[in-house]
Amino acid sequence: MDRFRNLLDILKSQCELYSELASVMAIEKETVARWNVDDTLELTKRKDTLVYKEKLLEEARRTIIKKISMDEGRDDMSLTDIIALMDEDGLKREFNQVRTDLKNVMHRLNDENLALKILYRTNIGLVNDFFDRLGITAGSTYGTHGKSRGVNSLLDKRG
């Protein structure tokens, strides 16, 4: 039962961490839309810290699942398999609740990630278009079809 309880604690911690990460990404979305570089860099540092913590929690989760699997004489078990092993209804309910919470926060993370991806691509496109109009483009860049294209910049023309 201790391993089940430890796994539940790790899953709850992961859920909290993912929720915090989604909140940071929502704030980042606003700062990117406002072109606030300093806040964006600060939020990137916060995300890096959260991702590092997540890696530690994920490693702990995998270790406990591996131990539970070995105790059951199986190679690998899913969370559904582990929940099926439990006798205590209260613990089962907690596991099912955390599984639902994790699914919901993962959907939220996916949505925030997609929105950020679109914002960054749009902003990069705007910056590239701006420099293209000024004639200040890197000497060797890739076009939209992966082919190399070269554009002379104003600096090149002036010597």
PDB file of C-alpha atoms in Angstrom:
ATOM      1  CA  MET A   1       0.000   0.000   0.000  1.00  0.00           C
ATOM      2  CA  ASP A   2       2.908   2.380   0.677  1.00  0.00           C
ATOM      3  CA  ARG A   3       4.028   2.201  -2.942  1.00  0.00           C
ATOM      4  CA  PHE A   4       0.505   2.950  -4.126  1.00  0.00           C
ATOM      5  CA  ARG A   5       0.325   5.935  -1.781  1.00  0.00           C
ATOM      6  CA  ASN A   6       3.769   7.148  -2.940  1.00  0.00           C
ATOM      7  CA  LEU A   7       2.697   6.832  -6.569  1.00  0.00           C
ATOM      8  CA  LEU A   8      -0.479   8.775  -5.838  1.00  0.00           C
ATOM      9  CA  ASP A   9       1.548  11.548  -4.171  1.00  0.00           C
ATOM     10  CA  ILE A  10       3.860  11.761  -7.183  1.00  0.00           C
ATOM     11  CA  LEU A  11       0.919  11.894  -9.595  1.00  0.00           C
ATOM     12  CA  LYS A  12      -0.696  14.674  -7.555  1.00  0.00           C
ATOM     13  CA  SER A  13       2.596  16.584  -7.561  1.00  0.00           C
ATOM     14  CA  GLN A  14       2.860  16.149 -11.326  1.00  0.00           C
ATOM     15  CA  CYS A  15      -0.687  17.414 -11.757  1.00  0.00           C
ATOM     16  CA  GLU A  16       0.088  20.528  -9.686  1.00  0.00           C
ATOM     17  CA  LEU A  17       3.302  21.097 -11.607  1.00  0.00           C
ATOM     18  CA  TYR A  18       1.574  20.744 -14.997  1.00  0.00           C
ATOM     19  CA  SER A  19      -1.127  23.142 -13.857  1.00  0.00           C
ATOM     20  CA  GLU A  20       1.519  25.680 -12.830  1.00  0.00           C
ATOM     21  CA  LEU A  21       3.273  25.189 -16.171  1.00  0.00           C
ATOM     22  CA  ALA A  22       0.005  25.818 -18.039  1.00  0.00           C
ATOM     23  CA  SER A  23      -0.497  29.019 -16.037  1.00  0.00           C
ATOM     24  CA  VAL A  24       3.021  30.193 -16.868  1.00  0.00           C
ATOM     25  CA  MET A  25       2.392  29.420 -20.534  1.00  0.00           C
ATOM     26  CA  ALA A  26      -0.855  31.440 -20.452  1.00  0.00           C
ATOM     27  CA  ILE A  27       1.063  34.422 -19.056  1.00  0.00           C
ATOM     28  CA  GLU A  28       3.815  33.872 -21.628  1.00  0.00           C
ATOM     29  CA  LYS A  29       1.193  33.976 -24.360  1.00  0.00           C
ATOM     30  CA  GLU A  30       0.229  37.485 -23.234  1.00  0.00           C
ATOM     31  CA  THR A  31       3.830  38.693 -22.985  1.00  0.00           C
ATOM     32  CA  VAL A  32       4.696  37.342 -26.432  1.00  0.00           C
ATOM     33  CA  ALA A  33       1.616  39.022 -27.907  1.00  0.00           C
ATOM     34  CA  ARG A  34       2.757  42.324 -26.332  1.00  0.00           C
ATOM     35  CA  TRP A  35       6.367  41.768 -27.529  1.00  0.00           C
ATOM     36  CA  ASN A  36       7.627  42.079 -23.930  1.00  0.00           C
ATOM     37  CA  VAL A  37      11.068  40.493 -24.242  1.00  0.00           C
ATOM     38  CA  ASP A  38      12.176  40.802 -20.598  1.00  0.00           C
ATOM     39  CA  ASP A  39       9.040  39.157 -19.214  1.00  0.00           C
ATOM     40  CA  THR A  40       9.187  36.479 -21.909  1.00  0.00           C
ATOM     41  CA  LEU A  41      12.767  35.615 -20.953  1.00  0.00           C
ATOM     42  CA  GLU A  42      11.838  35.489 -17.261  1.00  0.00           C
ATOM     43  CA  LEU A  43       8.910  33.175 -17.998  1.00  0.00           C
ATOM     44  CA  THR A  44      11.184  30.961 -20.081  1.00  0.00           C
ATOM     45  CA  LYS A  45      13.444  30.557 -17.044  1.00  0.00           C
ATOM     46  CA  ARG A  46      10.431  29.642 -14.905  1.00  0.00           C
ATOM     47  CA  LYS A  47       9.355  27.075 -17.486  1.00  0.00           C
ATOM     48  CA  ASP A  48      12.854  25.584 -17.566  1.00  0.00           C
ATOM     49  CA  THR A  49      12.761  25.181 -13.776  1.00  0.00           C
ATOM     50  CA  LEU A  50       9.346  23.517 -13.943  1.00  0.00           C
ATOM     51  CA  VAL A  51      10.489  21.177 -16.713  1.00  0.00           C
ATOM     52  CA  TYR A  52      13.503  20.170 -14.606  1.00  0.00           C
ATOM     53  CA  LYS A  53      11.230  19.406 -11.640  1.00  0.00           C
ATOM     54  CA  GLU A  54       8.941  17.430 -13.944  1.00  0.00           C
ATOM     55  CA  LYS A  55      11.847  15.275 -15.097  1.00  0.00           C
ATOM     56  CA  LEU A  56      12.623  14.413 -11.477  1.00  0.00           C
ATOM     57  CA  LEU A  57       8.993  13.559 -10.739  1.00  0.00           C
ATOM     58  CA  GLU A  58       8.712  11.509 -13.928  1.00  0.00           C
ATOM     59  CA  GLU A  59      11.793   9.494 -12.994  1.00  0.00           C
ATOM     60  CA  ALA A  60      10.350   8.849  -9.522  1.00  0.00           C
ATOM     61  CA  ARG A  61       7.008   7.826 -11.072  1.00  0.00           C
ATOM     62  CA  ARG A  62       8.681   5.379 -13.439  1.00  0.00           C
ATOM     63  CA  THR A  63      10.745   3.899 -10.618  1.00  0.00           C
ATOM     64  CA  ILE A  64       7.695   3.269  -8.422  1.00  0.00           C
ATOM     65  CA  ILE A  65       5.693   1.816 -11.324  1.00  0.00           C
ATOM     66  CA  LYS A  66       8.617  -0.481 -12.108  1.00  0.00           C
ATOM     67  CA  LYS A  67       8.724  -1.649  -8.464  1.00  0.00           C
ATOM     68  CA  ILE A  68       4.963  -2.259  -8.417  1.00  0.00           C
ATOM     69  CA  SER A  69       5.253  -4.169 -11.705  1.00  0.00           C
ATOM     70  CA  MET A  70       8.064  -6.323 -10.302  1.00  0.00           C
ATOM     71  CA  ASP A  71       6.014  -7.011  -7.149  1.00  0.00           C
ATOM     72  CA  GLU A  72       3.208  -8.234  -9.407  1.00  0.00           C
ATOM     73  CA  GLY A  73       5.581 -10.285 -11.567  1.00  0.00           C
ATOM     74  CA  ARG A  74       4.926  -8.212 -14.679  1.00  0.00           C
ATOM     75  CA  ASP A  75       7.240  -6.326 -16.994  1.00  0.00           C
ATOM     76  CA  ASP A  76       5.295  -3.096 -17.197  1.00  0.00           C
ATOM     77  CA  MET A  77       1.974  -1.837 -15.911  1.00  0.00           C
ATOM     78  CA  SER A  78      -0.223   1.082 -16.856  1.00  0.00           C
ATOM     79  CA  LEU A  79      -2.004   3.274 -14.351  1.00  0.00           C
ATOM     80  CA  THR A  80      -5.245   1.473 -15.235  1.00  0.00           C
ATOM     81  CA  ASP A  81      -3.596  -1.874 -14.399  1.00  0.00           C
ATOM     82  CA  ILE A  82      -2.364  -0.517 -11.075  1.00  0.00           C
ATOM     83  CA  ILE A  83      -5.784   0.892 -10.157  1.00  0.00           C
ATOM     84  CA  ALA A  84      -7.334  -2.522 -10.874  1.00  0.00           C
ATOM     85  CA  LEU A  85      -5.012  -4.087  -8.259  1.00  0.00           C
ATOM     86  CA  MET A  86      -6.299  -1.925  -5.407  1.00  0.00           C
ATOM     87  CA  ASP A  87      -8.662  -3.261  -2.799  1.00  0.00           C
ATOM     88  CA  GLU A  88      -9.340   0.015  -1.016  1.00  0.00           C
ATOM     89  CA  ASP A  89     -12.184   1.966  -2.660  1.00  0.00           C
ATOM     90  CA  GLY A  90     -11.027   5.323  -1.281  1.00  0.00           C
ATOM     91  CA  LEU A  91      -7.583   4.898  -2.808  1.00  0.00           C
ATOM     92  CA  LYS A  92      -9.122   3.792  -6.111  1.00  0.00           C
ATOM     93  CA  ARG A  93     -11.275   6.922  -6.170  1.00  0.00           C
ATOM     94  CA  GLU A  94      -8.237   9.115  -5.494  1.00  0.00           C
ATOM     95  CA  PHE A  95      -6.292   7.463  -8.318  1.00  0.00           C
ATOM     96  CA  ASN A  96      -9.207   7.814 -10.726  1.00  0.00           C
ATOM     97  CA  GLN A  97      -9.591  11.473  -9.746  1.00  0.00           C
ATOM     98  CA  VAL A  98      -5.899  12.249 -10.249  1.00  0.00           C
ATOM     99  CA  ARG A  99      -5.975  10.431 -13.591  1.00  0.00           C
ATOM    100  CA  THR A 100      -8.913  12.614 -14.691  1.00  0.00           C
ATOM    101  CA  ASP A 101      -7.145  15.738 -13.406  1.00  0.00           C
ATOM    102  CA  LEU A 102      -3.986  14.808 -15.306  1.00  0.00           C
ATOM    103  CA  LYS A 103      -5.924  14.308 -18.538  1.00  0.00           C
ATOM    104  CA  ASN A 104      -7.596  17.701 -18.142  1.00  0.00           C
ATOM    105  CA  VAL A 105      -4.375  19.554 -17.389  1.00  0.00           C
ATOM    106  CA  MET A 106      -2.669  17.824 -20.330  1.00  0.00           C
ATOM    107  CA  HIS A 107      -5.398  19.113 -22.646  1.00  0.00           C
ATOM    108  CA  ARG A 108      -4.875  22.593 -21.204  1.00  0.00           C
ATOM    109  CA  LEU A 109      -1.102  22.317 -21.702  1.00  0.00           C
ATOM    110  CA  ASN A 110      -1.614  21.185 -25.277  1.00  0.00           C
ATOM    111  CA  ASP A 111      -3.897  24.156 -25.983  1.00  0.00           C
ATOM    112  CA  GLU A 112      -1.456  26.652 -24.439  1.00  0.00           C
ATOM    113  CA  ASN A 113       1.455  25.097 -26.303  1.00  0.00           C
ATOM    114  CA  LEU A 114      -0.384  25.298 -29.623  1.00  0.00           C
ATOM    115  CA  ALA A 115      -1.308  28.949 -29.020  1.00  0.00           C
ATOM    116  CA  LEU A 116       2.313  29.807 -28.159  1.00  0.00           C
ATOM    117  CA  LYS A 117       3.554  27.984 -31.224  1.00  0.00           C
ATOM    118  CA  ILE A 118       1.234  30.026 -33.437  1.00  0.00           C
ATOM    119  CA  LEU A 119       2.244  33.287 -31.731  1.00  0.00           C
ATOM    120  CA  TYR A 120       5.958  32.606 -32.066  1.00  0.00           C
ATOM    121  CA  ARG A 121       5.634  31.586 -35.720  1.00  0.00           C
ATOM    122  CA  THR A 122       3.574  34.676 -36.466  1.00  0.00           C
ATOM    123  CA  ASN A 123       6.022  36.981 -34.690  1.00  0.00           C
ATOM    124  CA  ILE A 124       9.030  35.428 -36.404  1.00  0.00           C
ATOM    125  CA  GLY A 125       7.249  35.775 -39.743  1.00  0.00           C
ATOM    126  CA  LEU A 126       6.534  39.451 -39.050  1.00  0.00           C
ATOM    127  CA  VAL A 127      10.148  40.139 -38.117  1.00  0.00           C
ATOM    128  CA  ASN A 128      11.441  38.299 -41.179  1.00  0.00           C
ATOM    129  CA  ASP A 129       9.027  40.172 -43.449  1.00  0.00           C
ATOM    130  CA  PHE A 130      10.119  43.475 -41.911  1.00  0.00           C
ATOM    131  CA  PHE A 131      13.777  42.744 -42.588  1.00  0.00           C
ATOM    132  CA  ASP A 132      12.976  41.459 -46.079  1.00  0.00           C
ATOM    133  CA  ARG A 133      11.254  44.745 -46.911  1.00  0.00           C
ATOM    134  CA  LEU A 134      14.303  46.640 -45.700  1.00  0.00           C
ATOM    135  CA  GLY A 135      16.543  44.402 -47.755  1.00  0.00           C
ATOM    136  CA  ILE A 136      18.368  43.239 -44.653  1.00  0.00           C
ATOM    137  CA  THR A 137      18.295  39.475 -44.861  1.00  0.00           C
ATOM    138  CA  ALA A 138      20.908  36.930 -44.003  1.00  0.00           C
ATOM    139  CA  GLY A 139      23.059  35.961 -46.960  1.00  0.00           C
ATOM    140  CA  SER A 140      21.993  32.352 -46.867  1.00  0.00           C
ATOM    141  CA  THR A 141      18.515  31.538 -45.634  1.00  0.00           C
ATOM    142  CA  TYR A 142      15.975  28.894 -46.494  1.00  0.00           C
ATOM    143  CA  GLY A 143      12.864  29.689 -48.439  1.00  0.00           C
ATOM    144  CA  THR A 144       9.439  28.288 -47.728  1.00  0.00           C
ATOM    145  CA  HIS A 145      10.184  25.201 -49.830  1.00  0.00           C
ATOM    146  CA  GLY A 146      13.505  24.372 -48.174  1.00  0.00           C
ATOM    147  CA  LYS A 147      15.586  25.766 -51.024  1.00  0.00           C
ATOM    148  CA  SER A 148      18.403  28.105 -50.222  1.00  0.00           C
ATOM    149  CA  ARG A 149      17.879  31.692 -51.240  1.00  0.00           C
ATOM    150  CA  GLY A 150      20.269  34.574 -50.923  1.00  0.00           C
ATOM    151  CA  VAL A 151      19.343  38.217 -50.619  1.00  0.00           C
ATOM    152  CA  ASN A 152      21.863  41.002 -50.572  1.00  0.00           C
ATOM    153  CA  SER A 153      21.393  43.384 -47.713  1.00  0.00           C
ATOM    154  CA  LEU A 154      21.759  47.152 -47.767  1.00  0.00           C
ATOM    155  CA  LEU A 155      24.999  46.714 -45.886  1.00  0.00           C
ATOM    156  CA  ASP A 156      26.387  44.609 -48.737  1.00  0.00           C
ATOM    157  CA  LYS A 157      25.495  47.278 -51.310  1.00  0.00           C
ATOM    158  CA  ARG A 158      27.240  50.045 -49.398  1.00  0.00           C
ATOM    159  CA  GLY A 159      30.469  48.187 -49.128  1.00  0.00           C
TER     160      GLY A 159
END
